[in-house]
PDB file of C-alpha atoms in Angstrom:
ATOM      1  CA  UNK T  30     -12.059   1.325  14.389  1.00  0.00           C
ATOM      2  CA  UNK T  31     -13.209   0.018  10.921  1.00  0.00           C
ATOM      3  CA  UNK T  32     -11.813  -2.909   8.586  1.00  0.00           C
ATOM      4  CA  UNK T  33     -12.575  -3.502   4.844  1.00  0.00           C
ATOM      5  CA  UNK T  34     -12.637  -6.898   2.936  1.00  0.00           C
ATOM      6  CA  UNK T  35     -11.692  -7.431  -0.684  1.00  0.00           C
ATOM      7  CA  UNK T  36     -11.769 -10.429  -2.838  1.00  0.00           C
ATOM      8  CA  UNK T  37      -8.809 -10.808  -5.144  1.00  0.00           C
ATOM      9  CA  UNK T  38      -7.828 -14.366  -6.710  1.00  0.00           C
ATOM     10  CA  UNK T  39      -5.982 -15.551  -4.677  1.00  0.00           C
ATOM     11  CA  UNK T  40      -6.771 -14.528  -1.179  1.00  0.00           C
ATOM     12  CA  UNK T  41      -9.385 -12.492   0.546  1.00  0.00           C
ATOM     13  CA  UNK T  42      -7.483  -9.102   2.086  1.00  0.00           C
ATOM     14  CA  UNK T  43      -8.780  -7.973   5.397  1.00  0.00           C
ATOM     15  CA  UNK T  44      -7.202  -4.420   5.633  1.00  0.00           C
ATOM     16  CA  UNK T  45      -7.771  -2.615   9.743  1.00  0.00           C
ATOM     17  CA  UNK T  46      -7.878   0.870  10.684  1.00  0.00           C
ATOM     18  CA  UNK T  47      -7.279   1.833  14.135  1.00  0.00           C
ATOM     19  CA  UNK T  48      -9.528   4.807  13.677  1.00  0.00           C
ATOM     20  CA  UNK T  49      -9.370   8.537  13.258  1.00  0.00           C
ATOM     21  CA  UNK T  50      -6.114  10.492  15.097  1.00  0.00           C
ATOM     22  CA  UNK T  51      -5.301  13.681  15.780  1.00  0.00           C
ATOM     23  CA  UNK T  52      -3.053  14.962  13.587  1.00  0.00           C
ATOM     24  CA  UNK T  53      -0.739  18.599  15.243  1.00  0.00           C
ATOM     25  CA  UNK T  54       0.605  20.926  12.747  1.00  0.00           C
ATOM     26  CA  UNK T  55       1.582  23.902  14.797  1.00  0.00           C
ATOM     27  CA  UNK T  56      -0.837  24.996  17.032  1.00  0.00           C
ATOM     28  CA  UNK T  57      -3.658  23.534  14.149  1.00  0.00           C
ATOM     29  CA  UNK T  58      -5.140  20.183  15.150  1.00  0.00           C
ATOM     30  CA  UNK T  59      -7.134  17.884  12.650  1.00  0.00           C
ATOM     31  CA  UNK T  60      -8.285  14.288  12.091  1.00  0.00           C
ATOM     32  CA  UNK T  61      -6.659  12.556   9.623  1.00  0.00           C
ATOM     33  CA  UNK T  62      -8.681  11.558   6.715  1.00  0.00           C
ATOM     34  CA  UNK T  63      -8.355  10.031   3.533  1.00  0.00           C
ATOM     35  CA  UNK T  64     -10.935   9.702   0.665  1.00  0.00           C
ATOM     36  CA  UNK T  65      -8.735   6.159   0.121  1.00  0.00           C
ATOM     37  CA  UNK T  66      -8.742   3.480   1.839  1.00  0.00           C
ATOM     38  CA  UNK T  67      -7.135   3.797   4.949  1.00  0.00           C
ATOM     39  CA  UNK T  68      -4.584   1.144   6.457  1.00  0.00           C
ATOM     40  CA  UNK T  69      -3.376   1.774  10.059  1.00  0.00           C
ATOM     41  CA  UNK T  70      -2.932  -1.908  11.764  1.00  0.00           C
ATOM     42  CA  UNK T  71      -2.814  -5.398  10.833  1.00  0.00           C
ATOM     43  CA  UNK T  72      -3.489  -6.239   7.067  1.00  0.00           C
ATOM     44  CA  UNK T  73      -4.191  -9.892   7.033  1.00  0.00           C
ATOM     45  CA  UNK T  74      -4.367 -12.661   3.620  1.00  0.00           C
ATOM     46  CA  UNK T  75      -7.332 -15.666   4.144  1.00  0.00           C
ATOM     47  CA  UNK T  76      -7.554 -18.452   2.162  1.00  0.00           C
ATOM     48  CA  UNK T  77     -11.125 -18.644   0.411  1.00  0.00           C
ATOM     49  CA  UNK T  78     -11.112 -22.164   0.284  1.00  0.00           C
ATOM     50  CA  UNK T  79     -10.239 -22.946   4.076  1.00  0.00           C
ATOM     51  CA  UNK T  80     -10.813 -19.618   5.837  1.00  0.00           C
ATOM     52  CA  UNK T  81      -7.209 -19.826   7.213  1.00  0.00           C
ATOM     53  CA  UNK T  82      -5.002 -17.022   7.490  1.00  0.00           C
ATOM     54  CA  UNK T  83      -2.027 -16.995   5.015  1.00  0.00           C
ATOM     55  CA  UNK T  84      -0.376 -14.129   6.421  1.00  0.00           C
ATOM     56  CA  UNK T  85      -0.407 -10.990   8.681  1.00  0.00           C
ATOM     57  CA  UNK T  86       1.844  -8.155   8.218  1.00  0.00           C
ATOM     58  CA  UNK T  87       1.506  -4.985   9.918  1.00  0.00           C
ATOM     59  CA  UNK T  88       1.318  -1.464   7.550  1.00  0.00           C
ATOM     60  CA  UNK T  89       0.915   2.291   9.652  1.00  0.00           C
ATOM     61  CA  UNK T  90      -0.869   5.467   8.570  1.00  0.00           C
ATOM     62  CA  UNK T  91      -1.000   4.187   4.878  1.00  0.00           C
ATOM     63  CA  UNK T  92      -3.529   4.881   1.877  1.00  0.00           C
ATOM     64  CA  UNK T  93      -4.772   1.801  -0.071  1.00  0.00           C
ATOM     65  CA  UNK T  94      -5.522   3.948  -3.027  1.00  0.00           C
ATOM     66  CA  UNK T  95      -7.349   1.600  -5.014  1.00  0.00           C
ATOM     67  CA  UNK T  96      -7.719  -1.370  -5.162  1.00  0.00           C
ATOM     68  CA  UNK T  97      -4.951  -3.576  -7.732  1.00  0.00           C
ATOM     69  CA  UNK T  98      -6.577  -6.031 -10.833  1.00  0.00           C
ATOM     70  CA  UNK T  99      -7.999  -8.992  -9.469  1.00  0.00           C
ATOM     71  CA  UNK T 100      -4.980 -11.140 -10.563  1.00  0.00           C
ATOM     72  CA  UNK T 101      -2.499  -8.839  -8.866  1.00  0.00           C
ATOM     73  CA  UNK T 102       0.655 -10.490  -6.837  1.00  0.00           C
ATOM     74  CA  UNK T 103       0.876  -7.054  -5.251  1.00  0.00           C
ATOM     75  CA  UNK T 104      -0.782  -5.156  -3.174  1.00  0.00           C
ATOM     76  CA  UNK T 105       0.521  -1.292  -3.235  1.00  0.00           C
ATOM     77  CA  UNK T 106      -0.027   1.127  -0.272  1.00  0.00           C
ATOM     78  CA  UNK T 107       0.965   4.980   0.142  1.00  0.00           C
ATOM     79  CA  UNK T 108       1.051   7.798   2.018  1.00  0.00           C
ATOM     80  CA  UNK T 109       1.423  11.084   0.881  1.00  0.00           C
ATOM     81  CA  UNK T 110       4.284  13.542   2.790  1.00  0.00           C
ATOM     82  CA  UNK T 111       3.669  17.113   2.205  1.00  0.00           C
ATOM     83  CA  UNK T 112       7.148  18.674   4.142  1.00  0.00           C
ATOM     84  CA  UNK T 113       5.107  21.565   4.967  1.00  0.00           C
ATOM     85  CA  UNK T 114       6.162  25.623   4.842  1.00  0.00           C
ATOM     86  CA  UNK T 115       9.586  26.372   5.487  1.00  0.00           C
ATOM     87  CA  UNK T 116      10.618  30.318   5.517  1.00  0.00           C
ATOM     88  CA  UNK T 117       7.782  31.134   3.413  1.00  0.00           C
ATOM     89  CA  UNK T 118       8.325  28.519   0.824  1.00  0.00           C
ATOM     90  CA  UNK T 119       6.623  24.946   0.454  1.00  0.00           C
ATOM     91  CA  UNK T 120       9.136  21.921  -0.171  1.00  0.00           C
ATOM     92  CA  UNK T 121       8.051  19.531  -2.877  1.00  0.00           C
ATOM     93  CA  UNK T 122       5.448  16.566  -1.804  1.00  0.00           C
ATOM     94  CA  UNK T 123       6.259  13.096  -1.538  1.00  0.00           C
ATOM     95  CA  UNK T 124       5.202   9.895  -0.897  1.00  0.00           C
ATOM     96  CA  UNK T 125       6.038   6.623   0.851  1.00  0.00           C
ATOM     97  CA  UNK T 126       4.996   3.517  -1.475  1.00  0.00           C
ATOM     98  CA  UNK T 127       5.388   0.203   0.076  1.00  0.00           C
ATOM     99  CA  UNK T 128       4.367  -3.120  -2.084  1.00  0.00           C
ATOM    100  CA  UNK T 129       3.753  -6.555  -0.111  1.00  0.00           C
ATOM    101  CA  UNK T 130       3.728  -9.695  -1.838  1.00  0.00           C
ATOM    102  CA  UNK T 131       0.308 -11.120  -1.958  1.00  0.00           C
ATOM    103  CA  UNK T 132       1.365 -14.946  -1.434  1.00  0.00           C
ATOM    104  CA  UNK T 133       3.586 -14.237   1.964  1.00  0.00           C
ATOM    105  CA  UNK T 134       3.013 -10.667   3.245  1.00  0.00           C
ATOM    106  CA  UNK T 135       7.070  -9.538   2.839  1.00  0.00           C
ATOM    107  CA  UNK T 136       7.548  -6.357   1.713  1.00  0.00           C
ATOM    108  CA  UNK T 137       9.309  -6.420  -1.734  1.00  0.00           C
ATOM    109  CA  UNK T 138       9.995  -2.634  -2.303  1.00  0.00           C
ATOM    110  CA  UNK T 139       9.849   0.288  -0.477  1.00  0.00           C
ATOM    111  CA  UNK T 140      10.600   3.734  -1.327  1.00  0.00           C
ATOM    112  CA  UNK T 141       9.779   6.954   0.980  1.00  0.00           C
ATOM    113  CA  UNK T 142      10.883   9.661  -1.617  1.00  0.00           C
ATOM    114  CA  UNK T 143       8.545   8.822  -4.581  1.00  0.00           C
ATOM    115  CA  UNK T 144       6.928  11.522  -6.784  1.00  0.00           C
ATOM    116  CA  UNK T 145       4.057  12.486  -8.156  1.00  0.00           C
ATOM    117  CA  UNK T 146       2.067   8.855  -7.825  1.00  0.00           C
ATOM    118  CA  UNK T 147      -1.062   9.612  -9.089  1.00  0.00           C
ATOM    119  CA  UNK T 148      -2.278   8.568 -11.461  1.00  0.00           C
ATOM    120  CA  UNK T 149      -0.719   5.115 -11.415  1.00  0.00           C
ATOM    121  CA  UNK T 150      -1.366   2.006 -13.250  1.00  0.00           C
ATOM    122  CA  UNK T 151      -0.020  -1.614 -12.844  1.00  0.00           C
ATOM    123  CA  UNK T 152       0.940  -4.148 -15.183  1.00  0.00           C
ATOM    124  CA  UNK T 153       1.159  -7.574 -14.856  1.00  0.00           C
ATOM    125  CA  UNK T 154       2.885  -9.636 -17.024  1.00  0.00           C
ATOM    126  CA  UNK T 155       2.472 -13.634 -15.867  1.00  0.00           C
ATOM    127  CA  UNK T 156       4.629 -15.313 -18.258  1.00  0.00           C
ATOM    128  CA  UNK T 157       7.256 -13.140 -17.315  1.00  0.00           C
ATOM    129  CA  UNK T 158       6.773 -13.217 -13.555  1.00  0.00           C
ATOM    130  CA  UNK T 159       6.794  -9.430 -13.850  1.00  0.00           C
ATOM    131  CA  UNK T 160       4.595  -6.521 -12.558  1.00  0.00           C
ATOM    132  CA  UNK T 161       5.008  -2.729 -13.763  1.00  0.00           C
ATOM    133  CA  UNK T 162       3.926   0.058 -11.590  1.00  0.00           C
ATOM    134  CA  UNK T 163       3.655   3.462 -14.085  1.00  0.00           C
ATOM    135  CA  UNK T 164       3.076   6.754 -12.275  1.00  0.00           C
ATOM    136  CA  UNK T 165       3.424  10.056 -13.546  1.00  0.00           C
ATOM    137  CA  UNK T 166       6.653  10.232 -12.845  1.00  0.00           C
ATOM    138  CA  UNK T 167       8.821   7.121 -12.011  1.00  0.00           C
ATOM    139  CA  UNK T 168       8.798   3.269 -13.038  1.00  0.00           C
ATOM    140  CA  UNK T 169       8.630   0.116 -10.193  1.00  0.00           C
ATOM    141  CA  UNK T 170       9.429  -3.096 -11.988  1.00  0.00           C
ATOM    142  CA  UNK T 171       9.718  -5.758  -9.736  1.00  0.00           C
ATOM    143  CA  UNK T 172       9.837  -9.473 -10.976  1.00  0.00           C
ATOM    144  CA  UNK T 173       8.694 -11.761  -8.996  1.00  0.00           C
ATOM    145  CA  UNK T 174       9.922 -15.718  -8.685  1.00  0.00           C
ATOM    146  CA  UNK T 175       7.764 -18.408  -9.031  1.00  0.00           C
ATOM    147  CA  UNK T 176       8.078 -19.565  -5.366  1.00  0.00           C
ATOM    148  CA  UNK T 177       7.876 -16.904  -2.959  1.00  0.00           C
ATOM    149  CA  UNK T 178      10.927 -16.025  -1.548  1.00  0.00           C
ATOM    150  CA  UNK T 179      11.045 -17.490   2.833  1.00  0.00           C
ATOM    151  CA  UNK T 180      10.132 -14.968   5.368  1.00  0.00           C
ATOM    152  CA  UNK T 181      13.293 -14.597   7.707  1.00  0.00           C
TER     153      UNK T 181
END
């Protein structure tokens, strides 16, 4: 079991990782490992003026990859899906991106059949309320309200 701590602007981010698991592909077995950040349990927001917690929201068997700009409203996790061999052939890799709002924990997009999303880059546009994830081969805009949105 590990956990990692990162300052951003407006929160602290305490991410958790349950530790290593066996992963069984055929009659192979490994430990999953990533050279990213791992996130496999509760991923938590505190308040750096008051030590509260803002928010807990739970993310499985997903890659921090690095870490977003300091001002970032986002906070972008993956996990890459490789569909394995099939008859001799390999299917096309894919990955899960999921992007939580940084002031309430809700997901805001989520997307299991993205491609290609490395490298990546985010823009943030504040007067516009409006952050751009680029990858190599797809767009996420999502704009953002000036009040976050209630969690249900």
């Amino acid at each position: 079991k590990s956990f990692k701590v990162y300052r951003l602007a407006s929160c602290y981010v305490f991410l958790t990782n349950r530790g290593q698991q066996e992963v069984v592909m055929g009659q192979n077995r490994f430990l999953r490992e990533s050279a990213y950040q791992l996130v496999d349990g509760p991923v938590y927001a505190i308040d750096p003026q008051t030590g509260k917690q803002l928010w807990k929201t739970q993310i499985d068997d997903q890659a921090l990859e690095s870490l977003p700009p300091y001002n970032s409203p986002v906070l972008m996790f993956n996990k890459h899906r490789a569909p394995g061999q099939f008859n001799g052939a390999f299917g096309q890799n894919d990955y899960l991106v999921r992007i939580v709002d940084l002031r309430t924990g809700d997901l805001l997009y989520e997307n299991n059949r993205v491609e290609g999303v490395s490298p990546w880059r985010m823009q943030i546009q504040p007067t516009r309320q409006l952050v751009t994830i680029r990858f190599s081969e797809n767009v996420i805009e999502i704009e953002l309200t000036k009040e976050p949105l209630k969690s249900s």
